[in-house]
Coordinates of C-alpha atoms in Angstrom, one line a residue:
Chain A
M1190 CA 107.4 74.9 92.3
K1191 CA 110.4 76.7 91.1
H1192 CA 113.5 77.4 93.2
L1193 CA 114.2 80.8 94.4
F1194 CA 117.7 80.7 93.0
G1195 CA 118.9 79.5 89.6
S1196 CA 121.1 76.4 89.9
S1197 CA 124.4 78.3 89.1
E1198 CA 123.3 81.2 91.2
R1199 CA 122.7 78.9 94.2
E1200 CA 126.0 77.0 93.7
V1201 CA 128.0 80.3 93.7
L1202 CA 126.1 81.6 96.8
L1203 CA 126.4 78.3 98.8
T1204 CA 130.1 77.8 97.9
G1205 CA 130.9 81.3 98.9
I1206 CA 129.0 81.2 102.2
V1207 CA 130.5 77.8 103.1
S1208 CA 134.0 79.0 102.2
W1209 CA 133.7 82.1 104.2
L1210 CA 132.3 80.2 107.3
R1211 CA 135.2 77.8 107.1
T1212 CA 137.8 80.6 106.9
H1213 CA 136.1 82.3 109.9
I1214 CA 135.4 79.3 112.1
D1215 CA 137.7 80.6 114.8
S1216 CA 135.7 83.8 115.1
F1217 CA 132.6 81.7 116.0
D1218 CA 134.6 80.2 118.9
P1219 CA 132.6 80.7 122.2
P1220 CA 134.2 81.4 125.5
Q1221 CA 135.8 78.6 127.5
E1222 CA 132.9 78.3 129.9
D1223 CA 134.7 76.3 132.7
D1224 CA 137.3 79.0 132.9
I1225 CA 134.9 81.7 133.9
L1226 CA 134.9 81.2 137.7
N1227 CA 135.2 84.7 139.1
V1228 CA 131.7 85.9 138.1
A1229 CA 128.5 84.9 139.9
P1230 CA 126.9 82.3 137.6
E1231 CA 123.6 84.2 137.7
E1232 CA 125.3 87.3 136.4
I1233 CA 126.8 85.7 133.3
R1234 CA 125.0 87.1 130.3
P1235 CA 124.9 85.9 126.7
D1236 CA 127.4 87.9 124.6
K1237 CA 127.8 88.2 120.8
R1238 CA 130.4 85.4 120.6
R1239 CA 128.0 82.9 122.2
K1240 CA 125.2 84.2 120.1
A1241 CA 127.2 83.8 116.9
F1242 CA 128.1 80.3 117.9
G1243 CA 124.5 79.3 118.6
E1244 CA 123.3 80.8 115.3
L1245 CA 125.9 78.9 113.3
G1246 CA 124.7 75.7 115.0
A1247 CA 121.0 76.6 114.2
A1248 CA 121.9 77.0 110.5
L1249 CA 123.9 73.8 110.5
R1250 CA 120.9 72.0 112.0
L1251 CA 118.8 73.0 109.1
T1252 CA 121.3 71.7 106.6
M1253 CA 120.5 68.2 107.9
R1254 CA 117.0 68.5 106.4
V1255 CA 118.5 68.8 102.8
P1256 CA 120.3 65.5 101.9
E1257 CA 122.5 67.2 99.4
L1258 CA 123.7 69.7 101.9
A1259 CA 124.0 67.2 104.8
Q1260 CA 126.4 65.2 102.6
N1261 CA 128.4 68.2 101.4
P1262 CA 131.9 67.6 102.6
E1263 CA 132.5 71.3 103.4
I1264 CA 129.4 71.4 105.5
R1265 CA 130.3 68.1 107.2
W1266 CA 133.6 69.8 108.2
L1267 CA 131.7 72.7 109.6
I1268 CA 129.4 70.4 111.6
N1269 CA 132.5 68.4 113.1
E1270 CA 134.1 71.8 114.0
W1271 CA 131.0 73.1 115.6
V1272 CA 130.5 69.9 117.7
N1273 CA 134.1 69.8 118.6
L1274 CA 133.9 73.5 119.8
A1275 CA 130.8 72.8 121.8
K1276 CA 132.6 70.0 123.6
R1277 CA 136.0 71.7 124.0
R1278 CA 134.4 75.0 125.4
Q1279 CA 132.2 73.1 127.8
I1280 CA 129.2 75.2 126.7
F1281 CA 126.8 73.6 129.1
F1282 CA 129.1 74.1 132.2
D1283 CA 127.2 75.2 135.3
V1284 CA 124.0 75.6 133.2
R1285 CA 121.7 75.1 136.2
R1286 CA 122.9 78.3 137.6
R1287 CA 123.8 80.2 134.5
V1288 CA 120.2 81.0 133.8
H1289 CA 120.7 83.8 131.4
L1290 CA 122.5 81.3 129.1
F1291 CA 119.6 78.9 129.2
P1292 CA 118.0 80.0 125.8
Q1293 CA 121.3 79.6 124.0
C1294 CA 122.0 76.3 125.8
A1295 CA 118.6 75.0 124.7
V1296 CA 119.4 75.9 121.2
A1297 CA 122.7 74.2 121.3
Y1298 CA 121.2 71.1 122.9
A1299 CA 118.6 70.8 120.2
V1300 CA 121.3 71.4 117.5
L1301 CA 123.5 68.7 118.9
K1302 CA 120.6 66.3 118.9
A1303 CA 119.7 67.1 115.3
L1304 CA 123.3 66.8 114.3
G1305 CA 123.4 63.2 115.8
H1306 CA 125.4 64.1 118.9
P1307 CA 122.8 64.0 121.6
V1308 CA 124.1 64.7 125.2
E1309 CA 121.5 63.1 127.4
E1310 CA 122.8 64.4 130.7
V1311 CA 122.4 67.9 129.4
G1312 CA 118.8 67.2 128.5
Q1313 CA 118.2 66.3 132.2
L1314 CA 120.0 69.4 133.4
L1315 CA 117.9 71.7 131.2
Q1316 CA 114.8 69.8 132.2
T1317 CA 115.6 70.4 135.8
V1318 CA 116.0 74.2 135.2
L1319 CA 112.6 74.1 133.3
N1320 CA 111.1 72.3 136.2
R1321 CA 112.0 75.0 138.6
G1322 CA 109.2 77.1 137.1
F1323 CA 110.6 80.4 136.0
I1324 CA 112.0 80.0 132.5
D1325 CA 108.6 79.8 131.0
R1326 CA 107.0 82.2 133.3
V1327 CA 108.9 85.5 132.6
E1328 CA 107.4 88.7 131.1
I1329 CA 108.7 88.5 127.5
S1330 CA 107.1 89.0 124.1
A1331 CA 105.4 86.2 122.2
W1332 CA 108.3 86.3 119.7
H1333 CA 110.9 85.5 122.3
K1334 CA 108.6 82.9 124.0
L1335 CA 108.2 81.2 120.7
D1336 CA 112.0 81.3 120.0
I1337 CA 112.7 79.3 123.1
K1338 CA 109.7 77.1 122.8
Y1339 CA 110.6 76.0 119.3
Y1340 CA 113.9 74.7 120.3
L1341 CA 112.6 73.2 123.6
D1342 CA 110.0 71.2 121.5
S1343 CA 112.7 70.3 119.0
A1344 CA 114.8 68.9 121.8
G1345 CA 111.9 67.1 123.4
L1346 CA 112.0 69.0 126.6
Q1347 CA 108.8 69.6 128.7
H1348 CA 107.8 73.2 129.3
G1349 CA 104.8 75.4 130.3
F1350 CA 104.9 77.9 127.3
A1351 CA 101.4 78.5 125.8
D1352 CA 100.3 76.8 122.7
D1353 CA 100.8 78.3 119.2
V1354 CA 97.2 79.7 118.9
T1355 CA 97.7 81.5 122.3
L1356 CA 101.1 82.8 121.3
L1357 CA 99.8 84.0 117.9
N1358 CA 97.0 85.9 119.6
E1359 CA 99.6 87.6 121.9
S1360 CA 101.8 88.4 119.0
T1361 CA 102.0 91.3 116.6
L1362 CA 101.1 89.0 113.7
T1363 CA 97.4 89.6 114.2
R1364 CA 97.9 93.4 114.3
L1365 CA 101.1 94.3 112.5
P1366 CA 102.5 97.7 113.0
N1367 CA 101.9 100.1 110.0
L1368 CA 104.9 99.6 107.8
P1369 CA 106.2 103.2 107.4
Y1370 CA 106.5 103.2 111.3
A1371 CA 107.8 99.7 111.7
T1372 CA 111.2 99.4 113.1
T1373 CA 113.8 96.7 112.1
Y1374 CA 113.1 95.2 115.5
D1375 CA 109.3 94.8 114.6
L1376 CA 110.4 93.2 111.3
Y1377 CA 112.6 90.6 113.1
G1378 CA 109.6 89.9 115.3
L1379 CA 107.6 89.1 112.3
T1380 CA 110.2 86.9 110.6
H1381 CA 111.0 85.0 113.8
L1382 CA 107.4 84.3 114.6
L1383 CA 106.9 82.9 111.0
F1384 CA 110.1 80.8 111.1
H1385 CA 109.1 79.1 114.3
F1386 CA 105.4 78.8 113.8
S1387 CA 106.1 77.1 110.4
D1388 CA 109.2 75.1 111.5
F1389 CA 111.1 77.0 108.9
G1390 CA 108.6 76.3 106.2
L1391 CA 107.8 72.7 106.9
K1392 CA 104.3 73.4 108.3
D1393 CA 101.6 75.1 106.4
L1394 CA 100.7 78.3 108.1
R1395 CA 97.2 78.7 106.7
P1396 CA 95.4 76.7 109.4
L1397 CA 97.1 78.6 112.2
L1398 CA 97.0 82.1 110.6
G1399 CA 93.5 81.7 109.2
R1400 CA 92.0 85.1 108.1
H1401 CA 95.3 86.9 108.8
F1402 CA 97.3 84.7 106.3
E1403 CA 96.8 86.8 103.1
Q1404 CA 97.3 90.1 104.9
I1405 CA 100.6 88.8 106.5
R1406 CA 101.8 87.6 103.0
R1407 CA 101.2 91.0 101.5
Y1408 CA 102.8 92.7 104.5
A1409 CA 105.9 90.5 104.2
G1410 CA 106.1 91.3 100.5
L1411 CA 105.9 95.0 101.0
A1412 CA 108.4 94.8 103.9
L1413 CA 110.7 92.9 101.5
S1414 CA 110.5 95.5 98.8
M1415 CA 111.2 98.2 101.4
C1416 CA 114.2 96.4 102.7
L1417 CA 115.6 96.1 99.1
S1418 CA 115.3 99.8 98.8
M1419 CA 117.1 100.1 102.2
Q1420 CA 119.8 97.7 101.0
D1421 CA 119.3 95.9 104.2
W1422 CA 120.5 92.4 103.2
D1423 CA 120.0 90.9 106.6
L1424 CA 116.3 91.6 106.6
T1425 CA 116.0 90.9 103.0
A1426 CA 117.2 87.3 103.6
E1427 CA 114.9 87.0 106.7
L1428 CA 111.9 88.2 104.7
L1429 CA 112.6 86.0 101.8
M1430 CA 112.7 83.1 104.2
S1431 CA 109.4 84.3 105.8
R1432 CA 107.9 84.4 102.3
I1433 CA 108.8 80.6 101.9
C1434 CA 107.3 79.9 105.3
L1435 CA 104.2 81.6 103.9
S1436 CA 104.1 79.3 100.9
V1437 CA 104.9 82.1 98.4
S1438 CA 106.4 80.6 95.3
D1439 CA 107.3 81.6 91.7
N1440 CA 107.1 85.2 92.7
L1441 CA 109.0 87.8 90.7
L1442 CA 109.6 90.1 93.7
D1443 CA 111.2 87.3 95.6
R1444 CA 113.3 86.3 92.6
E1445 CA 114.5 89.8 92.3
A1446 CA 115.4 89.9 96.1
A1447 CA 117.2 86.6 95.8
H1448 CA 119.1 88.0 92.7
A1449 CA 120.0 91.1 94.7
L1450 CA 121.5 88.9 97.5
C1451 CA 123.6 87.1 95.0
E1452 CA 124.7 90.4 93.4
Y1453 CA 125.9 91.7 96.8
Q1454 CA 127.7 88.6 97.9
Q1455 CA 131.3 89.6 98.2
S1456 CA 134.2 87.8 96.6
T1457 CA 135.2 86.2 99.9
G1458 CA 131.7 84.8 100.2
F1459 CA 130.0 86.9 102.9
L1460 CA 126.8 88.9 102.6
P1461 CA 127.2 92.4 103.8
G1462 CA 125.5 93.7 107.0
R1463 CA 124.1 97.2 107.6
A1464 CA 127.4 98.8 108.9
W1465 CA 129.4 97.3 106.1
M1466 CA 126.9 98.8 103.5
E1467 CA 127.1 102.2 105.3
G1468 CA 130.8 102.1 105.4
T1469 CA 130.9 102.7 109.1
I1470 CA 133.3 99.8 110.1
D1471 CA 136.2 101.8 111.4
G1472 CA 137.9 99.9 114.3
E1473 CA 141.3 100.8 115.6
G1474 CA 143.8 98.7 113.8
A1475 CA 143.2 95.8 111.4
R1476 CA 142.3 93.3 114.1
D1477 CA 139.6 95.4 115.5
R1478 CA 138.2 96.2 112.0
D1479 CA 138.2 92.5 111.2
E1480 CA 136.3 91.8 114.4
Q1481 CA 133.8 94.6 113.7
E1482 CA 133.4 93.3 110.1
F1483 CA 132.9 89.7 111.3
F1484 CA 130.1 90.7 113.8
D1485 CA 128.4 92.7 111.1
V1486 CA 128.5 90.3 108.3
Y1487 CA 128.2 86.8 109.9
H1488 CA 124.5 87.1 110.5
P1489 CA 123.4 87.9 107.0
T1490 CA 125.9 85.3 105.7
L1491 CA 124.3 82.6 108.0
L1492 CA 120.9 83.7 106.8
G1493 CA 122.0 83.0 103.2
L1494 CA 122.7 79.4 104.4
F1495 CA 119.3 79.3 106.1
L1496 CA 117.7 80.6 103.0
I1497 CA 119.2 78.0 100.8
C1498 CA 118.0 75.3 103.2
C1499 CA 114.5 76.6 103.3
D1500 CA 114.3 77.0 99.5
A1501 CA 115.6 73.4 99.0
Q1502 CA 113.5 71.7 101.7
T1503 CA 110.1 73.1 100.7
R1504 CA 110.3 72.3 97.0
Chain B
M477 CA 86.1 115.2 91.6
T478 CA 83.7 116.9 93.9
N479 CA 82.4 114.1 96.1
A480 CA 82.0 115.8 99.4
I481 CA 82.4 112.6 101.4
S482 CA 85.6 111.3 100.0
I483 CA 88.7 111.3 102.1
S484 CA 90.7 113.7 99.8
S485 CA 87.7 115.9 99.5
Q486 CA 87.3 116.2 103.3
A487 CA 91.2 116.7 103.7
S488 CA 91.1 119.4 101.0
H489 CA 88.4 121.4 102.7
K490 CA 90.3 121.3 105.9
A491 CA 93.5 122.4 104.0
A492 CA 91.5 125.2 102.4
Q493 CA 90.6 126.4 105.9
W494 CA 94.2 126.3 106.9
L495 CA 95.2 128.2 103.7
S496 CA 92.7 130.9 104.2
Y497 CA 93.7 131.5 107.8
S498 CA 97.5 131.3 107.3
W499 CA 97.3 133.5 104.2
S500 CA 95.3 136.2 106.0
S501 CA 97.9 136.1 108.9
S502 CA 100.9 136.6 106.6
H503 CA 101.9 140.0 105.2
N504 CA 103.7 140.8 102.0
A505 CA 104.5 137.2 101.3
S506 CA 107.0 136.5 98.7
P507 CA 106.1 135.5 95.1
V508 CA 107.2 131.9 95.7
L509 CA 104.7 131.6 98.6
A510 CA 102.0 133.4 96.5
H511 CA 102.4 130.8 93.7
G512 CA 102.4 128.0 96.4
A513 CA 99.2 129.4 97.8
L514 CA 97.5 129.7 94.4
A515 CA 98.4 126.2 93.5
L516 CA 97.1 124.9 96.8
A517 CA 93.9 126.9 96.2
E518 CA 93.4 125.4 92.8
I519 CA 93.7 121.8 94.0
C520 CA 91.4 122.5 96.9
L521 CA 88.8 123.7 94.4
A522 CA 89.4 120.7 92.3
L523 CA 88.7 118.3 95.2
N524 CA 85.9 120.1 97.0
S525 CA 83.7 122.8 95.4
D526 CA 82.5 123.8 99.0
S527 CA 86.0 125.3 99.5
A528 CA 85.3 127.9 96.9
R529 CA 84.4 130.7 99.3
L530 CA 87.5 130.0 101.5
V531 CA 90.1 130.0 98.6
E532 CA 88.5 132.6 96.4
T533 CA 89.4 135.2 99.0
V534 CA 93.0 134.0 99.0
I535 CA 93.2 134.1 95.2
S536 CA 91.7 137.6 94.9
D537 CA 94.1 138.9 97.6
I538 CA 97.1 137.6 95.8
L539 CA 96.0 138.9 92.4
A540 CA 95.3 142.3 93.9
E541 CA 98.8 142.5 95.2
D542 CA 100.2 141.7 91.8
Q543 CA 103.2 140.0 93.4
L544 CA 103.5 137.0 91.0
N545 CA 106.6 136.0 89.1
F546 CA 106.0 132.7 87.4
A547 CA 109.8 132.2 86.8
V548 CA 110.6 131.8 90.5
A549 CA 108.2 129.0 91.3
D550 CA 108.9 125.4 90.3
L551 CA 107.3 124.2 87.1
V552 CA 104.3 122.3 88.6
T553 CA 103.5 125.1 91.1
A554 CA 103.9 127.7 88.4
L555 CA 101.6 126.0 86.0
V556 CA 98.9 125.0 88.5
S557 CA 99.0 128.6 89.9
A558 CA 98.6 129.8 86.3
A559 CA 95.5 127.7 86.0
A560 CA 94.1 129.5 89.0
V561 CA 95.0 132.9 87.6
I562 CA 93.2 132.1 84.3
K563 CA 90.1 130.9 86.1
A564 CA 90.0 134.1 88.1
G565 CA 89.6 136.1 85.0
T566 CA 91.0 139.6 84.4
S567 CA 93.8 140.8 86.5
P568 CA 97.0 142.7 86.1
T569 CA 98.8 139.4 86.4
Q570 CA 97.2 138.1 83.1
S571 CA 99.9 139.9 80.9
S572 CA 102.9 138.4 82.8
L573 CA 101.1 134.9 82.5
H574 CA 100.7 135.4 78.9
I575 CA 104.5 136.1 78.5
Y576 CA 105.4 133.2 80.7
L577 CA 103.4 130.7 78.7
E578 CA 104.8 132.1 75.4
L579 CA 108.3 131.7 76.8
L580 CA 107.6 128.4 78.3
G581 CA 107.9 126.5 75.0
E582 CA 111.2 128.2 74.3
I583 CA 112.6 127.8 77.8
I584 CA 111.8 124.2 78.2
P585 CA 112.2 122.1 75.2
L586 CA 108.9 120.3 74.7
S587 CA 110.7 117.0 74.9
T588 CA 108.6 113.9 75.6
Q589 CA 111.8 112.5 77.2
D590 CA 112.0 114.5 80.4
A591 CA 109.4 115.1 83.0
N592 CA 109.4 118.9 82.8
G593 CA 109.1 118.7 79.0
V594 CA 106.1 116.5 79.4
I595 CA 104.4 118.8 82.0
A596 CA 105.1 121.8 79.8
R597 CA 103.6 120.1 76.8
M598 CA 100.5 119.0 78.7
A599 CA 100.1 122.6 80.0
L600 CA 100.3 124.1 76.6
E601 CA 98.6 121.5 74.5
G602 CA 96.2 119.8 76.9
V603 CA 95.8 116.3 78.3
T604 CA 94.1 113.3 76.7
L605 CA 93.6 110.0 78.4
T606 CA 94.9 106.9 76.6
E607 CA 93.2 103.8 77.8
G608 CA 95.3 100.7 78.4
D609 CA 95.1 97.6 76.1
A610 CA 97.4 94.9 74.9
S611 CA 98.9 97.3 72.4
A612 CA 100.0 99.7 75.1
P613 CA 103.8 100.2 75.1
L614 CA 105.7 97.9 77.3
M615 CA 107.9 99.8 79.8
E616 CA 111.2 98.1 80.8
I617 CA 113.3 99.5 83.5
D618 CA 116.6 98.4 85.2
L619 CA 115.2 97.2 88.5
S620 CA 118.6 97.4 90.2
L621 CA 118.2 101.1 90.2
L622 CA 115.6 100.6 92.9
R623 CA 118.1 98.8 95.2
S624 CA 121.2 100.8 94.5
G625 CA 120.8 102.8 97.7
R626 CA 121.0 106.1 95.7
V627 CA 118.1 108.4 95.8
E628 CA 119.0 109.8 92.4
D629 CA 118.6 106.3 90.9
T630 CA 115.1 106.2 92.4
K631 CA 114.3 109.6 90.9
R632 CA 115.5 108.4 87.5
V633 CA 113.0 105.5 87.7
L634 CA 110.3 107.9 88.8
E635 CA 111.0 110.2 86.0
R636 CA 110.9 107.4 83.5
V637 CA 107.5 106.3 84.9
E638 CA 106.1 109.9 84.8
V639 CA 107.3 110.5 81.3
E640 CA 106.2 107.1 79.9
T641 CA 102.7 107.3 81.5
R642 CA 102.4 111.1 80.9
F643 CA 101.7 111.4 84.7
G644 CA 99.2 108.6 84.6
T645 CA 97.3 109.8 81.5
R646 CA 98.7 107.2 79.2
A647 CA 98.5 103.5 79.8
V648 CA 101.7 101.4 79.6
R649 CA 102.2 97.7 80.2
V650 CA 104.6 96.9 83.0
G651 CA 105.9 93.7 84.4
A652 CA 106.1 92.7 88.0
P653 CA 107.9 93.4 90.3
L654 CA 108.4 97.1 89.3
P655 CA 105.2 98.4 91.0
E656 CA 106.0 96.4 94.2
L657 CA 109.6 97.7 94.2
L658 CA 108.3 101.3 93.7
E659 CA 105.9 100.9 96.5
G660 CA 108.7 99.6 98.8
A661 CA 110.8 102.6 97.8
G662 CA 107.9 104.9 98.6
I663 CA 107.3 103.3 102.1
H664 CA 111.1 103.6 102.7
A665 CA 110.9 107.2 101.9
L666 CA 107.9 107.8 104.1
S667 CA 109.6 106.0 107.0
T668 CA 112.5 108.4 106.8
Y669 CA 110.0 111.3 106.4
D670 CA 111.1 112.2 103.0
L671 CA 107.5 113.1 102.2
P672 CA 108.0 114.5 98.7
L673 CA 110.0 111.6 97.5
G674 CA 107.5 109.1 99.2
M675 CA 104.5 110.8 97.6
R676 CA 106.1 110.8 94.3
C677 CA 106.7 107.1 94.5
L678 CA 103.2 106.4 95.4
R679 CA 101.7 108.5 92.6
A680 CA 104.0 106.6 90.2
C681 CA 102.7 103.3 91.6
C682 CA 99.1 104.5 90.8
Y683 CA 100.3 105.3 87.2
L684 CA 101.6 101.8 86.8
D685 CA 99.1 99.7 88.6
G686 CA 95.6 101.0 88.9
E687 CA 94.5 98.0 91.2
S688 CA 97.1 98.1 94.0
P689 CA 95.2 99.3 97.1
L690 CA 98.1 101.3 98.6
A691 CA 95.9 101.5 101.7
I692 CA 98.8 101.7 104.2
E693 CA 100.3 104.7 102.4
A694 CA 96.8 106.5 102.0
D695 CA 96.4 106.0 105.8
F696 CA 99.9 107.4 106.4
L697 CA 99.0 110.6 104.4
R698 CA 95.6 111.0 105.8
L699 CA 97.0 110.8 109.3
S700 CA 99.7 113.3 108.4
Q701 CA 97.1 116.1 108.3
C702 CA 97.3 118.4 111.2
N703 CA 94.4 119.7 113.2
D704 CA 94.7 123.1 111.4
G705 CA 94.4 121.4 108.1
S706 CA 98.0 121.5 106.8
F707 CA 100.0 118.4 106.2
G708 CA 103.2 117.2 107.8
D709 CA 104.8 117.3 111.3
F710 CA 107.6 119.9 111.0
E711 CA 107.7 121.7 114.2
A712 CA 111.5 121.6 114.6
A713 CA 112.1 122.6 110.9
I714 CA 109.7 125.5 111.2
R715 CA 111.3 126.6 114.5
K716 CA 114.7 126.5 112.8
M717 CA 113.5 128.4 109.8
S718 CA 111.8 131.0 112.0
R719 CA 115.4 132.3 112.7
K720 CA 115.4 133.6 109.2
Y721 CA 111.7 134.2 108.5
R722 CA 108.7 135.2 110.5
Q723 CA 106.9 132.2 112.1
S724 CA 104.0 132.4 109.8
E725 CA 106.1 132.8 106.6
A726 CA 108.4 129.8 107.7
E727 CA 105.3 127.7 108.1
L728 CA 104.0 128.6 104.7
H729 CA 107.5 127.9 103.1
I730 CA 107.5 124.4 104.5
K731 CA 103.8 123.5 104.5
L732 CA 102.5 124.9 101.3
P733 CA 104.3 122.4 99.0
V734 CA 103.8 119.4 101.3
T735 CA 100.1 120.2 101.7
F736 CA 99.8 120.6 97.9
Q737 CA 101.5 117.3 97.2
S738 CA 99.6 115.5 100.0
L739 CA 96.2 116.4 98.5
W740 CA 97.4 115.6 95.0
T741 CA 98.7 112.2 96.1
L742 CA 95.7 111.4 98.3
A743 CA 93.3 112.3 95.4
E744 CA 95.2 110.2 92.8
L745 CA 95.4 107.2 95.3
E746 CA 91.8 107.4 96.2
D747 CA 90.2 108.0 92.8
R748 CA 92.2 106.2 90.1
S749 CA 90.4 108.2 87.4
F750 CA 91.5 111.5 88.8
R751 CA 94.6 113.0 87.4
L752 CA 95.6 116.4 88.6
F753 CA 97.1 117.5 85.3
R754 CA 94.1 116.5 83.3
Y755 CA 91.9 118.5 85.6
V756 CA 94.1 121.6 85.7
F757 CA 95.2 121.8 82.0
G758 CA 92.1 120.4 80.6
T759 CA 92.0 118.8 77.1
H760 CA 93.2 122.0 75.3
G761 CA 95.8 123.3 77.6
L762 CA 96.2 126.7 79.5
S763 CA 96.9 128.6 76.3
A764 CA 93.4 127.8 75.0
S765 CA 91.8 128.8 78.3
R766 CA 93.1 132.4 78.2

């Protein structure tokens, strides 16, 4: 199987992304959880800073699967910083009552375990919350159930979410929305289901998807070409990863999309988000603008790292 | 193409019913609308011969009014409406048509390098099909044009495809992923309800890749047909336009071109041997038909 990126293309993309992440590590800094004492714990909601921090961790977790990346000194630096931030910010503080933070705490716990920094007492806290019988019994979509289930399984926690076949049948994968009407939200549903059912490309999806497999592959390809036309680099990267999860290889459309991502990587290393592409980042003052830009571009940039990992680990 | 059970055939019969009703409700319609109505009548006849009775009344009404002015319509509409006029036989309009066709070669350079030139040449000289084989010319296009975010770049690619393939009547060889990228651009256009651009992309996909099913897109078009037979959901646009025109006229202005293009696209998507310009201009062109 050929790699999605040429070796020099991949080198430039990776170096740029890692450099940008290093420069912006402070922007991923989550709130000091044990300082938030004047809000009822049950009312504390996940915010964009916590989300960005968790997603950085999830991307770093995946680098551990690729020996070359796991040994990369810049990535080692990022991992150390992430672990230190997690400890310093007390991210699991009061988790038994901060129920809205549970999904992000589960991701962070799984990440710490994968990075070689398990926190056993947190595992017990999370398991107690799960045993209380509500986290896995809420009315949410199959996509969101699978998102949580994937990291609970990865962390070795016991839960009552349905098995993959049941979640598949509850999901849109067996009845995808017609593409001209599909929203970006629908497409994120598609990509996340594929990431987590396939463990980011490690598991062959054919046995699970059965007769739907080919149709989903074609749909993901069409969605990818549509997102290229839209210049939506966030979804382009997500769909490229999905195609890897669907065992697509040596495909010229995918190569073209990968090439486009490299072409649109900016000199400081980030991949542009939708607002950046539309030129609608217009905060008051440089600080505000920088923050807006960070929250627009960090996600596609992290996806670039996810994509490099998926591409490397499955070939 | 007169298969009465095909999707485009059924759709065209419904569209003919809409045309017949809408035209009879409009009064003193402008030449632009008259050409649009004639072009739609012509394609309805092409796709379903059972529509003859419905559209012939429209054609004879328009010709009797002698309101045509070929220069005001866009080139495709003018030439397809010209075919309808020629088929209708003697009418006062024939002389203005004669002048228009004579001038056409002078107004539009019969260049094979731009789409209007190709259409004009096919109209005047006729259309022959060139089957594909290994010796077919290889078409190479800068793919980055389809992800530049500029509609004009997409249109540049479309024009190249239309010119190189002579609107699907000449086979070319093309490499992946151009057809997939064009299909993506088409779906993107449909998703933003830019129907003319979306349909143009889909026809170009057909010209490049005779095998691609384009089923999602065909469904989109089929389900864009309204109960009255016209295509497209434009209630707000028609209401807005009604401030300037009568309601019936506003509807014709918006829906005639979209309905024409929808039938054209559906037919070419459904039957890959059908090419509108080959049907309309024949193998000898409009000049020979007069």
